[in-house]
mmCIF file of N, CA and C in Angstrom:
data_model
loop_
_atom_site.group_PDB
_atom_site.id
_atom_site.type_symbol
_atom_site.label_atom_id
_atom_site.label_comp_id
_atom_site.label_asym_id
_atom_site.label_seq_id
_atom_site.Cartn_x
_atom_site.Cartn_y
_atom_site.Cartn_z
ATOM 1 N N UNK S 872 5.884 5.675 -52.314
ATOM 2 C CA UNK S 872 5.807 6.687 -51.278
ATOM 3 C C UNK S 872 5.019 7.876 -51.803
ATOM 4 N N UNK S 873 5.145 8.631 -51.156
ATOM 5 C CA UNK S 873 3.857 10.004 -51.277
ATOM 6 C C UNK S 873 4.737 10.636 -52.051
ATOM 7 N N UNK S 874 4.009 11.184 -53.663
ATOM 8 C CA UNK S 874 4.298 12.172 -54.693
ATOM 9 C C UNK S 874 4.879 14.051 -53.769
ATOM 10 N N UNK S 875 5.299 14.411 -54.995
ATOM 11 C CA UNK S 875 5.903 15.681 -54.477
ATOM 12 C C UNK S 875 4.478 16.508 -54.276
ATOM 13 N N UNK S 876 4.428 17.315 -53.118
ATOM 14 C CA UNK S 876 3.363 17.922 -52.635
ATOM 15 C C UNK S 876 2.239 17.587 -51.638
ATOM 16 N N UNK S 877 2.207 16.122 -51.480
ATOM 17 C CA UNK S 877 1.493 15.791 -50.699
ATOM 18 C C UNK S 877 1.876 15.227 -49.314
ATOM 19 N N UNK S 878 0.870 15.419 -48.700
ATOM 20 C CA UNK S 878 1.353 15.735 -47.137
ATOM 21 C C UNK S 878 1.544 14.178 -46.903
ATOM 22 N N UNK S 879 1.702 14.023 -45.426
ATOM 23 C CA UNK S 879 1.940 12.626 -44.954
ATOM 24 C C UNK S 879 0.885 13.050 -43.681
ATOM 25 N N UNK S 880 0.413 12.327 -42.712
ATOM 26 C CA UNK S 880 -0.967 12.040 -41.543
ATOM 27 C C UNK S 880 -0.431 12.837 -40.826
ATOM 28 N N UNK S 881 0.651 13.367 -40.863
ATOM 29 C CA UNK S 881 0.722 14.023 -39.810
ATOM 30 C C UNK S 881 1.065 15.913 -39.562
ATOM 31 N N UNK S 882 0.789 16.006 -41.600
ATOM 32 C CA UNK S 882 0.467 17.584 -41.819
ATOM 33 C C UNK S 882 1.856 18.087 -42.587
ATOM 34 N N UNK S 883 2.809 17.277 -42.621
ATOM 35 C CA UNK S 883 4.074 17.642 -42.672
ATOM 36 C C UNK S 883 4.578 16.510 -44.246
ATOM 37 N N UNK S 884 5.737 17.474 -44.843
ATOM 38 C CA UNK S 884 6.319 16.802 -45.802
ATOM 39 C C UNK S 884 6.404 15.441 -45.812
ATOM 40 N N UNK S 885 7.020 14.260 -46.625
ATOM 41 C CA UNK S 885 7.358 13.617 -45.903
ATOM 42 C C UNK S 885 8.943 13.503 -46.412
ATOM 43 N N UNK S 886 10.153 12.703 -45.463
ATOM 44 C CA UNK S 886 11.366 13.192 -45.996
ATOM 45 C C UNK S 886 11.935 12.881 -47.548
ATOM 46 N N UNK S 887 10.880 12.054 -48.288
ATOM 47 C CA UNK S 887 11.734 11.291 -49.911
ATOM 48 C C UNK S 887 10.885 13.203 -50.488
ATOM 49 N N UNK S 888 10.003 13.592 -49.939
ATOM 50 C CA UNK S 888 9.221 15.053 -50.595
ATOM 51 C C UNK S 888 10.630 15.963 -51.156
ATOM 52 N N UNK S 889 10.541 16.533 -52.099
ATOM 53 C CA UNK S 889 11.691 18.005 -52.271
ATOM 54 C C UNK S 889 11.027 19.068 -52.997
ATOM 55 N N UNK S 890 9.566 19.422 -52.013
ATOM 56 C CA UNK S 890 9.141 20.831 -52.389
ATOM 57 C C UNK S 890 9.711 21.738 -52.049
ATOM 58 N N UNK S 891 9.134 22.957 -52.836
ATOM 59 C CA UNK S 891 9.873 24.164 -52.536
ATOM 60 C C UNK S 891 9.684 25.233 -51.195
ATOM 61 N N UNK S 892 8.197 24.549 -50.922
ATOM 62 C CA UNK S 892 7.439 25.114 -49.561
ATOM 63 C C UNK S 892 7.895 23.656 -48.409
ATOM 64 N N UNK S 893 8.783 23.661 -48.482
ATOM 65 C CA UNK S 893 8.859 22.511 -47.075
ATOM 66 C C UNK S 893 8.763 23.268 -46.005
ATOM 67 N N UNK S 894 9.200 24.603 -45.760
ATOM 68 C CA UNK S 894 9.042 25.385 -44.138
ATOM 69 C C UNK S 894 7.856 25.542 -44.325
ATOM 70 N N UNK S 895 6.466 25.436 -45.090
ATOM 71 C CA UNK S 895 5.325 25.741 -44.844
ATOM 72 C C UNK S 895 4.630 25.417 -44.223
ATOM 73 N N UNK S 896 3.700 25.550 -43.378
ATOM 74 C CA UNK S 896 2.543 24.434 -43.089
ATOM 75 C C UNK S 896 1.963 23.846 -44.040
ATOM 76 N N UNK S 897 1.458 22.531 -43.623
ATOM 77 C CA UNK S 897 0.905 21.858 -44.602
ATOM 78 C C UNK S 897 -0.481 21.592 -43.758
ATOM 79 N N UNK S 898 -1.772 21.467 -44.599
ATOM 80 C CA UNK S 898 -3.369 21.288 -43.966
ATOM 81 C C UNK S 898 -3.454 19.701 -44.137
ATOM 82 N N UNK S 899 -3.605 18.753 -43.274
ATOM 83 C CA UNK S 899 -4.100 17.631 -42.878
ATOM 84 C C UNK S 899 -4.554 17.137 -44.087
ATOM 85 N N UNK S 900 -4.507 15.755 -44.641
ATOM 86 C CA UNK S 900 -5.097 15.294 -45.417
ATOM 87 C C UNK S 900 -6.850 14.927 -45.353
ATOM 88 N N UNK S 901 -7.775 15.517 -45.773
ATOM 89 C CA UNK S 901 -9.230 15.555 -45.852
ATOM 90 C C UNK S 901 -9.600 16.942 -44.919
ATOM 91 N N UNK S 902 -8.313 17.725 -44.714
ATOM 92 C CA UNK S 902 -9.067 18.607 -43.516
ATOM 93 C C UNK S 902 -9.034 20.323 -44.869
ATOM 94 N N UNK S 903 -10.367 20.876 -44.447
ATOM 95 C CA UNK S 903 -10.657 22.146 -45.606
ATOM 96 C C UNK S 903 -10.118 23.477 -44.689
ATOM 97 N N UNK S 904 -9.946 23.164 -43.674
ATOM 98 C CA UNK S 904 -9.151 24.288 -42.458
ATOM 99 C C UNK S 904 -8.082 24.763 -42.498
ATOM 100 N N UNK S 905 -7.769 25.769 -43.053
ATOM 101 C CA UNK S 905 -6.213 26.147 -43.147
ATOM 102 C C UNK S 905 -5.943 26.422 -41.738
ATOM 103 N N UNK S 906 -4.529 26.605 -41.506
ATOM 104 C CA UNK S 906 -4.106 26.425 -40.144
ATOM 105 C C UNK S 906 -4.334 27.907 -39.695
ATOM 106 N N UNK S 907 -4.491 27.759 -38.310
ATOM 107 C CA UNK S 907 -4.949 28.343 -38.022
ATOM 108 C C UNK S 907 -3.755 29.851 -37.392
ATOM 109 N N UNK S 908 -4.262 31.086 -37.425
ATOM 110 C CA UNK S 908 -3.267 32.057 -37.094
ATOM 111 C C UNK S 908 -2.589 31.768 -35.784
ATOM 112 N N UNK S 909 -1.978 32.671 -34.809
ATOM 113 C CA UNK S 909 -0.911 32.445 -33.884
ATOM 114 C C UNK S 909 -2.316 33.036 -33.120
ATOM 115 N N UNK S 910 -2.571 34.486 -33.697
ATOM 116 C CA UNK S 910 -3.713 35.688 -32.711
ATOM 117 C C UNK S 910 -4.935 34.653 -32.521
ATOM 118 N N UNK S 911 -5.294 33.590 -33.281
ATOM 119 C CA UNK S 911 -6.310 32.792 -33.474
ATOM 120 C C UNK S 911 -6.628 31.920 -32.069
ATOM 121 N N UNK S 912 -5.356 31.184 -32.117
ATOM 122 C CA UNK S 912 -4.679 30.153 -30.974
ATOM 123 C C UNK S 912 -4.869 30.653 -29.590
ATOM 124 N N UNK S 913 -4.527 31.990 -29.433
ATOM 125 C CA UNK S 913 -3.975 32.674 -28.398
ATOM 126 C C UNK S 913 -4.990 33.355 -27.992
ATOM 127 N N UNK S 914 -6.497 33.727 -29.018
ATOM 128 C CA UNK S 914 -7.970 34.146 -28.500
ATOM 129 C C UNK S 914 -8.529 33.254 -28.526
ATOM 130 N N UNK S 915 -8.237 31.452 -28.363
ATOM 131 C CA UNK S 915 -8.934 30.414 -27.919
ATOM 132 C C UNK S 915 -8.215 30.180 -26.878
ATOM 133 N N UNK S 916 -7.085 30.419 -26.394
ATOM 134 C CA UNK S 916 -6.351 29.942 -25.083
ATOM 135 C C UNK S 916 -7.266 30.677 -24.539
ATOM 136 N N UNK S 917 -7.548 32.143 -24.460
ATOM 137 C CA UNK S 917 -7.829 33.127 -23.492
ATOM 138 C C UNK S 917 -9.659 32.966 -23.426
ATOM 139 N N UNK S 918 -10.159 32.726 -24.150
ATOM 140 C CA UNK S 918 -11.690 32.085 -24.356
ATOM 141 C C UNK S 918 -11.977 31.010 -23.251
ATOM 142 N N UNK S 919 -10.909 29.869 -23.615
ATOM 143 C CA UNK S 919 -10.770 29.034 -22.783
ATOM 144 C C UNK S 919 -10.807 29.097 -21.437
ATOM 145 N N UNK S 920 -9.683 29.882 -21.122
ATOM 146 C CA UNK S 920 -9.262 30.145 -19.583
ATOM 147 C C UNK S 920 -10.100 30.539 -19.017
ATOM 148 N N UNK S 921 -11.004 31.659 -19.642
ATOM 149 C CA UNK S 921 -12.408 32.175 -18.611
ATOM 150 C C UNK S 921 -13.000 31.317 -18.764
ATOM 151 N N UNK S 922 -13.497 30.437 -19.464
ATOM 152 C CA UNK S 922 -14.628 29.810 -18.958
ATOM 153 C C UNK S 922 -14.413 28.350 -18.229
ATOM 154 N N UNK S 923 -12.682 28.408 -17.762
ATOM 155 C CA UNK S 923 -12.398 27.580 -16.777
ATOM 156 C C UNK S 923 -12.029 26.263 -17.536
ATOM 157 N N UNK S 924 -11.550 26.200 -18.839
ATOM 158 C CA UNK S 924 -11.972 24.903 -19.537
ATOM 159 C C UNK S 924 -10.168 24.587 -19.658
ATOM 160 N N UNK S 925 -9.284 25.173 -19.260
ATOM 161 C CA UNK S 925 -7.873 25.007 -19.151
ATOM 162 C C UNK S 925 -7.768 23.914 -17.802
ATOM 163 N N UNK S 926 -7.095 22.781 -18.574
ATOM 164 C CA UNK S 926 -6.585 21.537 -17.724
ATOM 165 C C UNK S 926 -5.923 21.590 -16.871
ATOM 166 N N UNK S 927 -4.706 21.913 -17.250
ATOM 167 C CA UNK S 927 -3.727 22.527 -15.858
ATOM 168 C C UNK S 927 -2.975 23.810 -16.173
ATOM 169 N N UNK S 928 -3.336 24.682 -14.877
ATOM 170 C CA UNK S 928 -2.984 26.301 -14.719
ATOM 171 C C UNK S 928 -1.748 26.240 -14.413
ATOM 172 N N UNK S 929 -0.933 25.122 -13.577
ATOM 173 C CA UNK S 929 0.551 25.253 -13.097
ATOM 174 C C UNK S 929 0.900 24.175 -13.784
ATOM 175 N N UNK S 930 2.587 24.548 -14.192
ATOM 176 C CA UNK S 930 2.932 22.746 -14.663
ATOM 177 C C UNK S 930 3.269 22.200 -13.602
ATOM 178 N N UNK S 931 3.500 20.666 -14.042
ATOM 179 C CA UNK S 931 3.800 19.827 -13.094
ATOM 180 C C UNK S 931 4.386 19.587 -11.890
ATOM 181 N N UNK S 932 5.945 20.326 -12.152
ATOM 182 C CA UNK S 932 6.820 20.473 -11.418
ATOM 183 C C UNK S 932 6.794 22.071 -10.706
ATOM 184 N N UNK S 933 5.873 22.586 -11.130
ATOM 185 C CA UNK S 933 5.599 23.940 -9.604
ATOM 186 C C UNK S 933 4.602 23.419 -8.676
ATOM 187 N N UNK S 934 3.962 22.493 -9.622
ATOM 188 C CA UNK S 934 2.598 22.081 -8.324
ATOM 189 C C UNK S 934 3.192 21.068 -7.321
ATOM 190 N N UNK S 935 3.943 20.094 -7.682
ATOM 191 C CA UNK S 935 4.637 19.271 -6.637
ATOM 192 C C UNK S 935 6.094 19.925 -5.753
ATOM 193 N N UNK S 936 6.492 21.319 -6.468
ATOM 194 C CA UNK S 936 6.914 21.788 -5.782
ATOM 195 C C UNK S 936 6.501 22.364 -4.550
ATOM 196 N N UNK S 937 5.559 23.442 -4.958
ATOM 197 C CA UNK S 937 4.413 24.009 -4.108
ATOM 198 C C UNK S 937 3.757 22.966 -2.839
ATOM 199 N N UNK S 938 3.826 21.831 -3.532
ATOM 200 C CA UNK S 938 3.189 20.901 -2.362
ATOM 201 C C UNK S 938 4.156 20.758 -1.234
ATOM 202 N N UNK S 939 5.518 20.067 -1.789
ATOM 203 C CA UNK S 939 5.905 19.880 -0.960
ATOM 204 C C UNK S 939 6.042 21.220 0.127
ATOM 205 N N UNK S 940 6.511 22.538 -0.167
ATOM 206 C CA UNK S 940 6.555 23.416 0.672
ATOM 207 C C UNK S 940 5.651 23.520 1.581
ATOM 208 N N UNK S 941 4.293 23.295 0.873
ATOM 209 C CA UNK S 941 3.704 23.484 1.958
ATOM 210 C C UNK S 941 3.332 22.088 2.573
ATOM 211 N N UNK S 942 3.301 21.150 2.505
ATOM 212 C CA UNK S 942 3.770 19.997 3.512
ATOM 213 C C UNK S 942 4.710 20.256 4.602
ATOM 214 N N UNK S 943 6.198 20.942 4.415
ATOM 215 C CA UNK S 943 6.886 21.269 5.061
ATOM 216 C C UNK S 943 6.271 22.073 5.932
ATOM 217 N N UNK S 944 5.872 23.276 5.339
ATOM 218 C CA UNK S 944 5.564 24.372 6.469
ATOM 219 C C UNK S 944 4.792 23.641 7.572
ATOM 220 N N UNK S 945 3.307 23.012 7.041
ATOM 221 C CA UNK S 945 2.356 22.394 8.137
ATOM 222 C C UNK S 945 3.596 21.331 9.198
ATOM 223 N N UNK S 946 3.919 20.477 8.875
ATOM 224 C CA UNK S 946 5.298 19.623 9.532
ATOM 225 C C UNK S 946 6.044 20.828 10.605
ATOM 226 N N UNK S 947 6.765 22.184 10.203
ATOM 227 C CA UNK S 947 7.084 22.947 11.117
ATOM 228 C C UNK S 947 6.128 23.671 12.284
ATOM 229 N N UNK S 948 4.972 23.744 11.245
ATOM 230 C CA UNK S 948 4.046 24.837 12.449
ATOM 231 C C UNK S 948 3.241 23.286 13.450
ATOM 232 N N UNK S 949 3.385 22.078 13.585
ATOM 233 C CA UNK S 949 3.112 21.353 14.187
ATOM 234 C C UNK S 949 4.433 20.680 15.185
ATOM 235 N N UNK S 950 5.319 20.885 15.069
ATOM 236 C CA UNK S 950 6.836 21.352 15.475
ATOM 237 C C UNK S 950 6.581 21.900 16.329
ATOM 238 N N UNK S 951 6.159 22.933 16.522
ATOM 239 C CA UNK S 951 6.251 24.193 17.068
ATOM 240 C C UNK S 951 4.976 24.454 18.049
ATOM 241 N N UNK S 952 4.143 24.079 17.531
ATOM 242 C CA UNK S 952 2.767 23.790 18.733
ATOM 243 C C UNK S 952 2.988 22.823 19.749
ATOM 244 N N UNK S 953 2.600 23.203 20.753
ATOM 245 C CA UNK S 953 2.372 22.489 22.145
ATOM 246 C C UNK S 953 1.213 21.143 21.871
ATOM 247 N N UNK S 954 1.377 19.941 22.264
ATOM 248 C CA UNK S 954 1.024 18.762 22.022
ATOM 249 C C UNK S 954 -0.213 19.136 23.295
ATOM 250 N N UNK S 955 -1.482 18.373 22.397
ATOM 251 C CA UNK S 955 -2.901 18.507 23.467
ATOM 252 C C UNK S 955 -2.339 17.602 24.541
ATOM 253 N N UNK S 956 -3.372 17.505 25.361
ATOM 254 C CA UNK S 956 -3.116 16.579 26.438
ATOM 255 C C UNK S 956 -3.568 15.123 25.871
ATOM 256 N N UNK S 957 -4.572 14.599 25.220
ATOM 257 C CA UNK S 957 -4.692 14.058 24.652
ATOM 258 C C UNK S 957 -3.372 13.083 23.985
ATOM 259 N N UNK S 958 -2.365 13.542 23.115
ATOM 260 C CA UNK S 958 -1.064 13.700 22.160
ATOM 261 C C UNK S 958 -0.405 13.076 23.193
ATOM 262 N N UNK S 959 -0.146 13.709 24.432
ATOM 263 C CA UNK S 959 0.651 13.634 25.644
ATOM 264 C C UNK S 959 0.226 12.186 26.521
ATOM 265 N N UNK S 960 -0.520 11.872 26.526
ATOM 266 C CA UNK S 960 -1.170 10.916 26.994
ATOM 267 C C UNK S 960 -0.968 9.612 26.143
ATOM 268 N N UNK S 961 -1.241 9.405 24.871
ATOM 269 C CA UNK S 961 -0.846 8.713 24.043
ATOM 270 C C UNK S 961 0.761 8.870 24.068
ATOM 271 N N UNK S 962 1.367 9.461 23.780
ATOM 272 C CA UNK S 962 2.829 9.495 23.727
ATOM 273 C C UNK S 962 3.180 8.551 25.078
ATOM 274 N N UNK S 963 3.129 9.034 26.275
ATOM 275 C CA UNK S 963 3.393 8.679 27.432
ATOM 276 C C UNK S 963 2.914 7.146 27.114
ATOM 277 N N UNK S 964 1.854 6.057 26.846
ATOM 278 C CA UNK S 964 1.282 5.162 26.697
ATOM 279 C C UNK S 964 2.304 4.213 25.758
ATOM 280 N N UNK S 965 2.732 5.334 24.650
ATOM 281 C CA UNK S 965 4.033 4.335 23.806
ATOM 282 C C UNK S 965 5.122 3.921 24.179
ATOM 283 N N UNK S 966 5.801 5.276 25.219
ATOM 284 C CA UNK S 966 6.787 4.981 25.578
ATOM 285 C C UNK S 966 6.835 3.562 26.449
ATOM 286 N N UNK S 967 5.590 3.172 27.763
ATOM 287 C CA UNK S 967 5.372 2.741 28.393
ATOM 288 C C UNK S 967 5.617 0.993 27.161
ATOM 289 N N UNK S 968 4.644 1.135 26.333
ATOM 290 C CA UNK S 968 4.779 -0.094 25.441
ATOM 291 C C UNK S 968 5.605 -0.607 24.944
ATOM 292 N N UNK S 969 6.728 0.311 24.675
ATOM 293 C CA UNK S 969 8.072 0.359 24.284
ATOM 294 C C UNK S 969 8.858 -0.200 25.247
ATOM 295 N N UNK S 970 9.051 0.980 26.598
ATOM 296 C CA UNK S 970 10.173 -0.349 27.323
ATOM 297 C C UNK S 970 9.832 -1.369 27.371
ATOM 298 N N UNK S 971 8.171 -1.985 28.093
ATOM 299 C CA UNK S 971 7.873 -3.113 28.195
ATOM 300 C C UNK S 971 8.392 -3.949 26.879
ATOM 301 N N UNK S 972 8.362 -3.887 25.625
ATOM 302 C CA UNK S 972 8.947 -4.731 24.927
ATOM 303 C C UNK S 972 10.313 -4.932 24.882
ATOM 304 N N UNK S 973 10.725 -3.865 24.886
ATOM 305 C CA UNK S 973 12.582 -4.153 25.315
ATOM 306 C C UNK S 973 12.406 -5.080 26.683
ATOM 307 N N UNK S 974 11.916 -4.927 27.087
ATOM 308 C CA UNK S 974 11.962 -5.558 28.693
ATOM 309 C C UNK S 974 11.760 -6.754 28.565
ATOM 310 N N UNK S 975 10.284 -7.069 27.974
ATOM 311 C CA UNK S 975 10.389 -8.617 27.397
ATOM 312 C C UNK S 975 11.464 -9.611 26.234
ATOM 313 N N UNK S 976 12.042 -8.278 25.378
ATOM 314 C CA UNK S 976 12.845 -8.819 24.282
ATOM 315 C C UNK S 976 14.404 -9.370 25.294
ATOM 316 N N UNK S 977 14.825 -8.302 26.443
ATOM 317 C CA UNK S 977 15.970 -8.921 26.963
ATOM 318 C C UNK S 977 15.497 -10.244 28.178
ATOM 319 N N UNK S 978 14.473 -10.273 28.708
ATOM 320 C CA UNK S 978 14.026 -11.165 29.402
ATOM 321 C C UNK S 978 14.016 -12.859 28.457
ATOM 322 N N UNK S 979 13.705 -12.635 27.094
ATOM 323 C CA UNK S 979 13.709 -13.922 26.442
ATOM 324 C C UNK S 979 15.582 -14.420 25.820
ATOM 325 N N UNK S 980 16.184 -13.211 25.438
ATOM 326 C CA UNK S 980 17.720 -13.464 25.482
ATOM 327 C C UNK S 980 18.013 -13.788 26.407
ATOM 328 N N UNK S 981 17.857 -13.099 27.553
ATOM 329 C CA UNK S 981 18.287 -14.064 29.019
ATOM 330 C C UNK S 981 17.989 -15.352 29.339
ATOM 331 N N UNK S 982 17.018 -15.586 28.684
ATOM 332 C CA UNK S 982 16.506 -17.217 28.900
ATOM 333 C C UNK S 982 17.276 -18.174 28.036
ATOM 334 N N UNK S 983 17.276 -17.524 26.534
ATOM 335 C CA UNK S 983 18.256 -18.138 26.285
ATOM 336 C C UNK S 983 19.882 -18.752 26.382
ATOM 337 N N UNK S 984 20.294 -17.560 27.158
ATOM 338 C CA UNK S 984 21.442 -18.046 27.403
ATOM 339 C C UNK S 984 21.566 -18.721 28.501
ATOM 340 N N UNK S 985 20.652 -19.107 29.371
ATOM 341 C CA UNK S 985 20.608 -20.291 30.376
ATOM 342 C C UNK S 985 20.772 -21.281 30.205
ATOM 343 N N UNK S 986 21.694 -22.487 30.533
ATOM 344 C CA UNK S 986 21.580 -23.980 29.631
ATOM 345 C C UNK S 986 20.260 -24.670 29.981
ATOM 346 N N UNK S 987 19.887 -25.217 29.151
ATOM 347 C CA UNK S 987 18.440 -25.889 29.230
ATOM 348 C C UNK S 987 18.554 -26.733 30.642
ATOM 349 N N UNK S 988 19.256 -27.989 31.010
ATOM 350 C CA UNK S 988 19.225 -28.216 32.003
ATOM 351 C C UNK S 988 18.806 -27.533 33.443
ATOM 352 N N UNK S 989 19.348 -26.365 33.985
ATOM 353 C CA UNK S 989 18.834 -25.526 34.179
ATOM 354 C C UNK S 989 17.286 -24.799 34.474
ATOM 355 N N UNK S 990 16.713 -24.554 33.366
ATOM 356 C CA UNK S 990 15.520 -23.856 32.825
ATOM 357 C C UNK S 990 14.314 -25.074 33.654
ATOM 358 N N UNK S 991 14.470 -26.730 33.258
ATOM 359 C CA UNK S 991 14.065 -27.723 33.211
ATOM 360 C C UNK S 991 13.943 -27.874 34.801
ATOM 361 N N UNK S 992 14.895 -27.786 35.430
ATOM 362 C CA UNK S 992 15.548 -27.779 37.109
ATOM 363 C C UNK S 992 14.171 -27.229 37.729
ATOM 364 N N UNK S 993 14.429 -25.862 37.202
ATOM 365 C CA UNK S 993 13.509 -24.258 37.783
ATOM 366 C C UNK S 993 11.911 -24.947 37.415
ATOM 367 N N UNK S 994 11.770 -25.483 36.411
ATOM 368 C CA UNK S 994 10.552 -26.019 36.476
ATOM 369 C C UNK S 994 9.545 -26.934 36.953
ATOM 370 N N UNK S 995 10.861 -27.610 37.574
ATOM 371 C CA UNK S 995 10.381 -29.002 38.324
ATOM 372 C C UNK S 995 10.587 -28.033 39.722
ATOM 373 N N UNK S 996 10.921 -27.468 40.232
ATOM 374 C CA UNK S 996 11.138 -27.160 41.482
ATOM 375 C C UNK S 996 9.461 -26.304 41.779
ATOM 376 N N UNK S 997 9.165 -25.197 40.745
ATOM 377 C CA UNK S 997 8.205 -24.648 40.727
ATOM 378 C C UNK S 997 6.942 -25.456 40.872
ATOM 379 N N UNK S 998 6.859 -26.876 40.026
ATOM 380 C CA UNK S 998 5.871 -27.662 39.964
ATOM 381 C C UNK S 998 5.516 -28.461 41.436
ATOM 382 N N UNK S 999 6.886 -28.661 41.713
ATOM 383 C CA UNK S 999 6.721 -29.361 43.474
ATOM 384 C C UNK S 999 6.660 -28.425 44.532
ATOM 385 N N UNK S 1000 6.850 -27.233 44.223
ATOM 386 C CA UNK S 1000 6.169 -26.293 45.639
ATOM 387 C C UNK S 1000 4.871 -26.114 45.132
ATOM 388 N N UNK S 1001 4.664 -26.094 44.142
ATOM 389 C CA UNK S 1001 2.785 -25.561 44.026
ATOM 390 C C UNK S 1001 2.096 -26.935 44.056
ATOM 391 N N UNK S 1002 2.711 -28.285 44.015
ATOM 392 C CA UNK S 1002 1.592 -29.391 44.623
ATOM 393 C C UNK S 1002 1.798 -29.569 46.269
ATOM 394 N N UNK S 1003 2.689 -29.183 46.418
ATOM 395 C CA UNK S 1003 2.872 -28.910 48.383
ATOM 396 C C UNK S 1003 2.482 -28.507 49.128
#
């Protein structure tokens, strides 16, 4: 394993290490860069930010918060508006499509519960008035 003093890939002691600087930073193995200050970090965040090069400005969970709110709001203020005529017209057209399918859905239960004999009767009767 790695001698006393030397880092491990990832900058840090490693745990068999028992230096005396273990709270220290440790510099990357092949890297000549000492680490860098806090004021250092914090005038490349701000470098960054103006010139727009920051990935994400909100975290995650305010931006999908934020969304949803305003999803909601648009959902209420469309609530709340009067439907074009257009909207109204279509609406009216569904409803219309709608009973008709209930209408047809109880029209075919009704058939079913007719005994076939029956059904067969109605068909032959229909067939001999329309050759008559």
């Amino acid at each position: 394993m790695g001698s006393k003093g030397h880092a491990d890939d990832f900058g840090l002691l490693s745990t068999l290490d028992c230096g005396e600087d273990v709270g220290q930073p440790r510099k990357l193995n092949g890297s000549s860069v000492e680490t860098p200050s806090h004021q250092d970090l914090h005038r490349e965040l701000l470098l960054s930010h103006k010139r727009g090069l920051v990935l994400e400005e909100k975290p995650e969970l305010k931006r999908v918060l934020e969304q949803r709110r305003l999803e909601l709001h648009r959902e209420a203020e469309l609530a709340l508006r009067r439907p074009s005529d257009l909207e109204t017209e279509l609406r009216k057209r569904q409803l219309k499509m709608q009973e008709y399918e209930q209408e047809e859905i109880r029209r075919r239960e009704d058939q079913k519960k007719i005994p076939e004999f029956v059904r067969v009767r109605d068909n032959l009767r229909r067939t001999q008035t329309f050759e008559h």
